[in-house]
C-alpha positions as CSV (number, residue, x, y, z in Angstrom):
1,X,-7.4,33.1,-10.2
2,X,-7.2,31.5,-6.8
3,X,-9.6,29.0,-4.9
4,X,-9.3,28.5,-1.2
5,X,-7.1,25.5,-0.6
6,X,-8.0,23.0,2.1
7,X,-6.5,19.8,3.7
8,X,-9.4,18.0,5.4
9,X,-9.3,14.7,7.1
10,X,-12.5,13.1,5.5
11,X,-12.1,9.7,7.0
12,X,-10.3,7.9,10.0
13,X,-10.2,4.4,11.4
14,X,-13.1,3.3,13.8
15,X,-11.9,3.3,17.4
16,X,-8.4,4.2,16.4
17,X,-7.5,5.4,20.0
18,X,-8.7,2.1,21.4
19,X,-6.8,0.1,19.0
20,X,-3.6,2.0,19.6
21,X,-4.1,1.7,23.3
22,X,-4.7,-2.0,23.1
23,X,-1.6,-2.3,21.1
24,X,0.4,-0.5,23.8
25,X,-0.9,-2.9,26.4
26,X,-0.5,-6.3,24.4
27,X,3.1,-6.9,25.0
28,X,3.1,-6.3,28.8
29,X,-0.6,-7.3,29.8
30,X,-2.3,-10.5,30.4
31,X,-5.2,-11.4,28.2
32,X,-5.8,-12.0,24.4
33,X,-6.1,-9.3,21.6
34,X,-9.8,-9.2,21.6
35,X,-10.1,-9.1,25.5
36,X,-7.6,-6.1,25.7
37,X,-9.6,-4.4,22.9
38,X,-12.8,-4.8,24.9
39,X,-11.1,-3.3,28.0
40,X,-9.8,-0.4,26.1
41,X,-13.5,0.7,25.2
42,X,-14.1,4.1,27.0
43,X,-11.0,3.7,29.2
44,X,-10.0,7.0,30.5
45,X,-6.4,5.7,30.8
46,X,-6.0,5.2,27.1
47,X,-4.5,8.7,26.3
48,X,-2.2,8.7,29.1
49,X,-0.9,5.2,28.1
50,X,-0.3,6.1,24.5
51,X,1.4,9.3,25.5
52,X,3.8,7.4,27.9
53,X,4.6,4.8,25.1
54,X,5.3,7.6,22.6
55,X,7.6,9.5,25.1
56,X,9.4,6.3,25.6
57,X,10.2,6.2,21.8
58,X,7.9,3.5,20.7
59,X,5.9,5.1,18.1
60,X,4.8,2.0,16.1
61,X,1.6,1.8,18.3
62,X,0.2,4.8,16.5
63,X,0.6,3.1,13.2
64,X,-2.8,1.3,13.8
65,X,-4.7,4.6,13.4
66,X,-5.3,5.5,9.7
67,X,-6.4,8.7,8.2
68,X,-7.7,9.8,4.7
69,X,-7.0,13.4,3.6
70,X,-8.8,15.4,0.7
71,X,-6.5,18.0,-0.4
72,X,-8.5,20.6,-2.4
73,X,-7.0,23.2,-4.8
74,X,-3.6,23.1,-3.5
75,X,-0.6,23.9,-5.6
76,X,1.2,21.2,-7.1
77,X,4.3,22.1,-5.1
78,X,2.3,20.8,-2.1
79,X,1.5,17.6,-4.0
80,X,5.1,17.1,-4.8
81,X,5.9,17.5,-1.2
82,X,3.3,15.1,0.0
83,X,3.9,12.3,-2.4
84,X,7.6,11.9,-1.2
85,X,6.1,10.3,1.8
86,X,6.9,6.6,1.3
87,X,4.5,5.2,3.8
88,X,1.5,6.9,2.4
89,X,-1.0,6.2,-0.5
90,X,-2.0,8.7,-3.0
91,X,-4.4,9.2,-5.8
92,X,-4.1,12.3,-7.9
93,X,-5.9,13.9,-10.6
94,X,-4.0,12.9,-14.0
95,X,-2.4,15.6,-16.1
96,X,-2.2,13.1,-19.0
97,X,-6.0,12.9,-19.3
98,X,-7.5,16.1,-17.5
99,X,-7.5,19.5,-19.0
100,X,-6.0,21.8,-16.4
101,X,-6.6,25.1,-18.2
102,X,-9.5,26.1,-15.9
103,X,-8.2,24.8,-12.6
104,X,-6.4,28.0,-11.6
105,X,-3.3,28.7,-9.5
106,X,-2.3,29.3,-6.1
107,X,-1.8,32.9,-5.0
108,X,0.3,33.7,-1.9
109,X,-2.2,35.6,0.5
110,X,0.6,38.0,1.3
111,X,0.8,39.3,-2.2
112,X,-0.6,42.6,-3.2
113,X,0.0,45.6,-5.5
114,X,2.6,45.4,-8.3
115,X,4.0,42.1,-6.9
116,X,0.6,40.4,-7.1
117,X,0.1,41.8,-10.7
118,X,3.6,40.5,-11.7
119,X,2.9,37.1,-10.2
120,X,-0.4,36.8,-11.9
121,X,1.1,37.9,-15.3
122,X,3.8,35.1,-15.1
123,X,1.1,32.5,-14.4
124,X,-1.4,33.7,-16.8
125,X,1.1,33.7,-19.6
126,X,1.9,30.0,-19.2
127,X,-1.7,29.1,-18.8
128,X,-2.6,30.9,-22.0
129,X,0.2,29.0,-23.9
130,X,-1.0,25.8,-22.4
131,X,-4.4,26.3,-23.7
132,X,-3.1,27.2,-27.1
133,X,-1.1,24.0,-27.3
134,X,-4.3,22.0,-26.4
135,X,-6.2,23.9,-29.3
136,X,-3.5,22.6,-31.7
137,X,-4.1,19.0,-30.6
138,X,-0.9,18.7,-28.7
139,X,-1.4,15.8,-26.2
140,X,-2.2,17.0,-22.5
141,X,0.8,15.0,-21.3
142,X,3.0,17.2,-23.4
143,X,1.2,20.4,-23.0
144,X,1.4,20.0,-19.2
145,X,5.2,20.9,-19.3
146,X,4.1,24.5,-19.6
147,X,2.1,24.4,-16.2
148,X,3.7,26.5,-13.4
149,X,4.2,24.7,-10.1
150,X,1.5,27.0,-8.6
151,X,-1.3,25.4,-10.5
152,X,-4.0,23.9,-8.5
153,X,-4.0,20.1,-7.7
154,X,-6.5,18.0,-6.0
155,X,-5.7,14.6,-4.6
156,X,-6.4,12.0,-1.8
157,X,-3.7,10.9,0.7
158,X,-4.1,8.0,3.3
159,X,-1.5,7.3,5.9
160,X,-1.2,6.3,9.4
161,X,-1.0,8.6,12.4
162,X,2.7,8.1,12.8
163,X,3.4,9.1,9.2
164,X,1.1,12.0,9.5
165,X,2.7,13.4,12.6
166,X,6.1,13.0,10.9
167,X,4.8,14.8,7.8
168,X,3.5,17.7,9.9
169,X,6.8,18.0,11.7
170,X,8.8,17.7,8.5
171,X,6.8,20.7,7.0
172,X,7.4,22.9,10.1
173,X,11.1,22.2,10.5
174,X,12.2,21.0,7.0
175,X,13.4,22.4,3.7
176,X,9.8,24.0,3.2
177,X,9.2,25.8,6.4
178,X,9.3,29.0,4.8
179,X,6.5,28.2,2.3
180,X,3.3,29.7,3.9
181,X,0.8,27.5,1.9
182,X,2.6,24.3,3.4
183,X,2.7,25.7,6.9
184,X,-1.1,26.6,6.8
185,X,-1.8,23.1,5.5
186,X,0.4,21.6,8.6
187,X,-1.7,23.9,10.9
188,X,-5.0,22.6,9.5
189,X,-4.0,19.0,9.8
190,X,-2.6,19.4,13.3
191,X,-5.8,21.1,14.6
192,X,-8.0,18.3,13.1
193,X,-5.6,15.6,14.3
194,X,-5.5,16.9,17.9
195,X,-9.4,17.0,17.8
196,X,-9.8,13.5,16.6
197,X,-6.9,12.0,18.5
198,X,-6.0,13.9,21.6
199,X,-3.3,11.6,22.7
200,X,-1.1,13.0,19.9
201,X,-1.2,16.7,21.1
202,X,2.2,16.6,22.7
203,X,3.7,15.0,19.4
204,X,2.2,17.9,17.5
205,X,3.9,20.8,19.6
206,X,5.3,23.3,17.1
207,X,9.1,23.3,17.3
208,X,11.1,26.4,17.9
209,X,11.7,28.8,15.1
210,X,15.0,28.1,13.2
211,X,16.4,30.1,10.3
212,X,14.6,28.6,7.1
213,X,16.9,27.0,4.4
214,X,17.9,29.3,1.7
215,X,18.0,28.6,-2.0
216,X,19.1,31.0,-4.6
217,X,16.9,30.6,-7.8
218,X,19.0,29.5,-10.6
219,X,18.5,31.1,-14.0
220,X,20.6,31.2,-17.2
221,X,20.6,33.9,-19.9
222,X,18.9,31.7,-22.4
223,X,16.7,28.5,-22.1
224,X,18.3,25.1,-22.5
225,X,16.1,22.5,-24.4
226,X,16.3,18.7,-23.3
227,X,15.2,16.4,-25.9
228,X,13.3,13.3,-25.3
229,X,16.3,11.2,-25.9
230,X,18.2,13.0,-23.3
231,X,15.4,13.2,-20.5
232,X,15.6,10.7,-17.9
233,X,18.9,9.1,-18.8
234,X,19.6,6.2,-16.4
235,X,23.0,5.3,-14.7
236,X,23.4,2.3,-12.6
237,X,25.5,3.2,-9.7
238,X,25.4,0.2,-7.5
239,X,24.0,-3.6,-7.5
240,X,24.9,-6.8,-5.8
241,X,28.4,-8.1,-6.7
242,X,27.3,-11.6,-7.0
243,X,23.4,-11.5,-7.8
244,X,23.2,-15.1,-8.8
245,X,24.8,-16.4,-5.8
246,X,22.7,-14.0,-3.6
247,X,19.5,-15.3,-5.3
248,X,20.3,-18.8,-5.2
249,X,21.0,-18.5,-1.4
250,X,17.6,-16.7,-0.9
251,X,15.8,-19.4,-3.0
252,X,17.3,-22.3,-0.7
253,X,16.1,-20.5,2.4
254,X,12.7,-19.9,0.9
255,X,12.4,-23.5,-0.2
256,X,14.2,-25.7,2.5
257,X,14.7,-29.3,1.6
258,X,14.0,-28.7,-2.3
259,X,16.2,-30.5,-4.8
260,X,14.8,-28.3,-7.6
261,X,17.3,-26.0,-9.2
262,X,16.6,-22.3,-9.2
263,X,14.8,-20.9,-12.2
264,X,15.0,-17.1,-12.3
265,X,12.3,-17.2,-14.9
266,X,9.9,-18.9,-12.4
267,X,10.3,-16.1,-10.0
268,X,8.7,-13.7,-12.4
269,X,5.3,-15.5,-12.0
270,X,5.6,-16.4,-8.4
271,X,2.8,-15.1,-6.1
272,X,5.3,-14.2,-3.4
273,X,8.8,-13.8,-4.9
274,X,10.6,-12.6,-1.7
275,X,13.8,-13.7,-3.2
276,X,13.8,-10.8,-5.5
277,X,13.7,-8.4,-2.7
278,X,17.3,-9.5,-1.8
279,X,18.7,-7.8,-4.8
280,X,18.9,-4.0,-4.5
281,X,19.9,-1.5,-7.3
282,X,20.8,2.2,-7.1
283,X,20.2,4.5,-10.1
284,X,20.7,8.3,-10.8
285,X,18.1,9.4,-13.4
286,X,19.4,12.6,-15.0
287,X,17.1,15.5,-16.5
288,X,13.9,13.9,-15.2
289,X,11.1,16.5,-15.6
290,X,9.1,17.5,-12.4
291,X,6.0,16.0,-14.1
292,X,8.0,12.8,-14.7
293,X,9.1,12.6,-11.1
294,X,5.3,12.2,-10.1
295,X,5.3,9.0,-12.3
296,X,8.4,7.6,-10.6
297,X,7.5,8.3,-7.0
298,X,4.1,6.7,-7.0
299,X,5.9,3.5,-6.8
300,X,6.3,3.4,-3.0
301,X,8.8,0.6,-2.4
302,X,11.9,2.6,-3.2
303,X,14.2,5.1,-1.5
304,X,14.3,8.1,-3.4
305,X,16.2,11.3,-3.2
306,X,14.6,14.4,-5.0
307,X,16.3,17.7,-4.7
308,X,14.2,20.7,-3.3
309,X,12.2,22.3,-6.1
310,X,13.7,25.6,-5.0
311,X,17.1,24.4,-6.4
312,X,15.7,23.7,-9.7
313,X,17.4,25.3,-12.8
314,X,14.6,27.2,-14.0
315,X,16.2,27.6,-17.5
316,X,16.4,23.9,-18.5
317,X,13.2,22.6,-20.1
318,X,12.1,19.4,-21.6
319,X,11.2,19.5,-25.2
320,X,8.7,16.6,-26.3
321,X,8.6,15.2,-30.0
322,X,5.0,16.1,-30.5
323,X,5.9,19.8,-29.9
324,X,9.4,19.7,-31.6
325,X,7.6,18.3,-34.8
326,X,4.8,20.9,-34.9
327,X,6.1,24.3,-36.1
328,X,3.2,26.3,-34.6
329,X,3.3,24.4,-31.3
330,X,7.2,24.7,-31.1
331,X,6.9,28.6,-31.4
332,X,4.3,28.8,-28.8
333,X,6.1,26.4,-26.5
334,X,9.6,28.1,-26.9
335,X,8.3,31.6,-26.7
336,X,6.4,31.0,-23.6
337,X,9.2,29.4,-21.8
338,X,11.9,31.9,-23.0
339,X,9.6,34.7,-21.6
340,X,9.0,32.6,-18.5
341,X,12.8,32.4,-18.1
342,X,13.3,36.2,-18.6
343,X,10.4,37.1,-16.3
344,X,11.1,34.5,-13.5
345,X,14.6,35.9,-13.3
346,X,13.3,39.4,-12.9
347,X,10.6,38.5,-10.4
348,X,13.2,36.7,-8.3
349,X,15.2,39.9,-7.9
350,X,12.2,41.3,-6.1
351,X,12.6,40.5,-2.4
352,X,8.8,40.2,-2.0
353,X,8.5,37.6,-4.7
354,X,11.7,35.6,-4.2
355,X,10.3,33.5,-1.3
356,X,7.9,32.1,-3.9
357,X,10.4,30.9,-6.4
358,X,9.3,27.4,-6.1
359,X,5.9,28.5,-7.8
360,X,7.8,29.9,-10.8
361,X,9.1,26.3,-11.7
362,X,7.2,24.6,-14.5
363,X,6.4,21.0,-15.0
364,X,8.9,20.8,-17.8
365,X,12.0,21.8,-15.6
366,X,14.2,18.9,-15.0
367,X,16.1,17.6,-11.9
368,X,18.5,14.6,-11.3
369,X,17.1,11.9,-8.9
370,X,18.6,8.9,-7.1
371,X,16.6,5.9,-6.2
372,X,17.3,2.5,-4.8
373,X,14.9,-0.4,-5.5
374,X,14.8,-4.0,-5.2
375,X,14.3,-6.4,-8.2
376,X,10.7,-7.2,-7.0
377,X,9.8,-3.5,-7.4
378,X,11.7,-3.4,-10.4
379,X,9.8,-6.1,-12.0
380,X,6.5,-4.2,-11.2
381,X,8.1,-0.9,-12.6
382,X,9.1,-2.5,-15.9
383,X,5.9,-4.4,-16.2
384,X,3.9,-1.2,-16.0
385,X,6.3,1.4,-17.4
386,X,7.8,-0.3,-20.5
387,X,4.2,-0.8,-21.9
388,X,3.7,1.0,-25.0
389,X,0.8,2.8,-23.3
390,X,2.9,4.2,-20.6
391,X,3.6,7.9,-20.7
392,X,6.8,8.3,-23.0
393,X,9.1,9.9,-20.4
394,X,8.6,7.2,-17.7
395,X,8.7,4.5,-20.5
396,X,12.0,5.8,-21.7
397,X,13.4,5.8,-18.1
398,X,12.1,2.2,-17.3
399,X,13.4,0.8,-20.5
400,X,16.8,2.4,-20.0
401,X,16.8,0.9,-16.3
402,X,16.0,-2.4,-17.7
403,X,18.9,-2.3,-20.5
404,X,21.4,-1.7,-17.6
405,X,19.9,-4.5,-15.4
406,X,20.1,-6.9,-18.1
407,X,23.8,-6.1,-18.7
408,X,24.3,-6.5,-14.9
409,X,22.4,-9.9,-14.4
410,X,20.9,-11.1,-17.8
411,X,19.9,-14.5,-16.3
412,X,17.1,-12.7,-14.4
413,X,16.6,-9.5,-16.0
414,X,16.0,-10.9,-19.5
415,X,12.7,-12.1,-18.4
416,X,11.5,-8.6,-17.3
417,X,9.6,-6.4,-19.5
418,X,5.9,-5.3,-20.2
419,X,3.0,-7.4,-19.2
420,X,2.4,-8.8,-22.6
421,X,6.1,-10.0,-22.6
422,X,6.1,-11.2,-19.1
423,X,2.8,-13.1,-18.9
424,X,1.9,-13.4,-22.6
425,X,-1.3,-11.4,-21.9
426,X,-2.1,-7.6,-22.3
427,X,-4.2,-6.2,-19.4
428,X,-5.4,-3.1,-21.1
429,X,-8.5,-4.8,-22.7
430,X,-10.0,-2.5,-25.4
431,X,-7.1,-0.1,-24.9
432,X,-4.5,-2.7,-26.0
433,X,-2.0,-1.3,-28.5
434,X,-2.3,-4.5,-30.4
435,X,1.4,-4.8,-30.8
436,X,2.2,-7.8,-28.6
437,X,4.2,-9.7,-31.3
438,X,6.3,-6.7,-31.8
439,X,6.9,-6.0,-28.1
440,X,7.8,-9.8,-27.5
441,X,10.3,-9.5,-30.3
442,X,11.8,-6.3,-29.0
443,X,12.2,-7.4,-25.3
444,X,13.0,-11.1,-26.2
445,X,15.8,-9.9,-28.5
446,X,19.3,-8.4,-27.9
447,X,18.5,-5.0,-29.2
448,X,16.7,-3.5,-26.1
């Protein structure tokens, strides 16, 4: 099953070229901001000016033009590639709440004959097992671990022109330049962007062809099952040597002349706790599922390193408790993934199919990820992700990170936790778990 994928720019900022040209003029030209904007209306010199500024290396001027893209029926591999852009905003269709059994999967146009049949057989087998798990009332958020990375995704992406150009260039010359689906999406976006914003034509010139990166698909003889307790184990690699002194200094600079002592607890309720941004922490998260990575990276204010999907160990799979504790579901899940392991390894021996190994990965495959975040972003992550209603894998990760942070700097991080613990109120309304007293005791105690 296949649908025509499409990346369409559905919205863009009004007078984007005029705003960018005005920004290019404002630092060197007489006149106030509104006066310069008025002079930019219909000015034939706008494009040449923007091009000149870009050639000089000052690309910030095109950040004032913003585009929204609808990505329709693209593979989740494309989604994964896009959401790694830290300076973009995304809204995706949730695999926790939506049944994907009828959404279909991406089929490389070049496949035909036996290769096409083998590819379809691999995908159909996993989709069939996914549907069987749903019929057994396995939660969608756990059944989704069977979905292959070819399954169709739909999402919105909004970003400025500078980041969009960078995204197109990275597709054309980065680790995924050998993936036809991504290259076609880059072509679609470049054509639309050139038409909407001609001043970027030079920026969108295709690079010379280089040898694409090569990844050998990794398969083992037998599958390896990663339990819930093992998935997403957190390791704190680095943090400030003297976080209290650093935070105190930041507080004094932010509140000149104050005689009030620093109260770390008060920062958790501040409207603009910039002091927390001065504390940076680096973690390695081991055996994080590909599905779990999407929960992590939607937090934009972090520097995250995710290995290429092409390098995934296709034989390592997460095993959720809801499936482990259901004998019928366990048999379906393990049989489907054991067959996927066997068949995927055979398919990758075919030189026609080997370039598409990224699509043979499943959402339950695991990778190790590194991320660096500041304490302000960590407060948001723990507030949202240690909540009992958060998806179990990201909740396990956030709780593990918080445990390490409390060991490192308890004077601050003992106040971090879910919203009900942090603020005394649950934001979930009718969907509240009703366990605020229990959560307060858990996060307020020493057993976390």
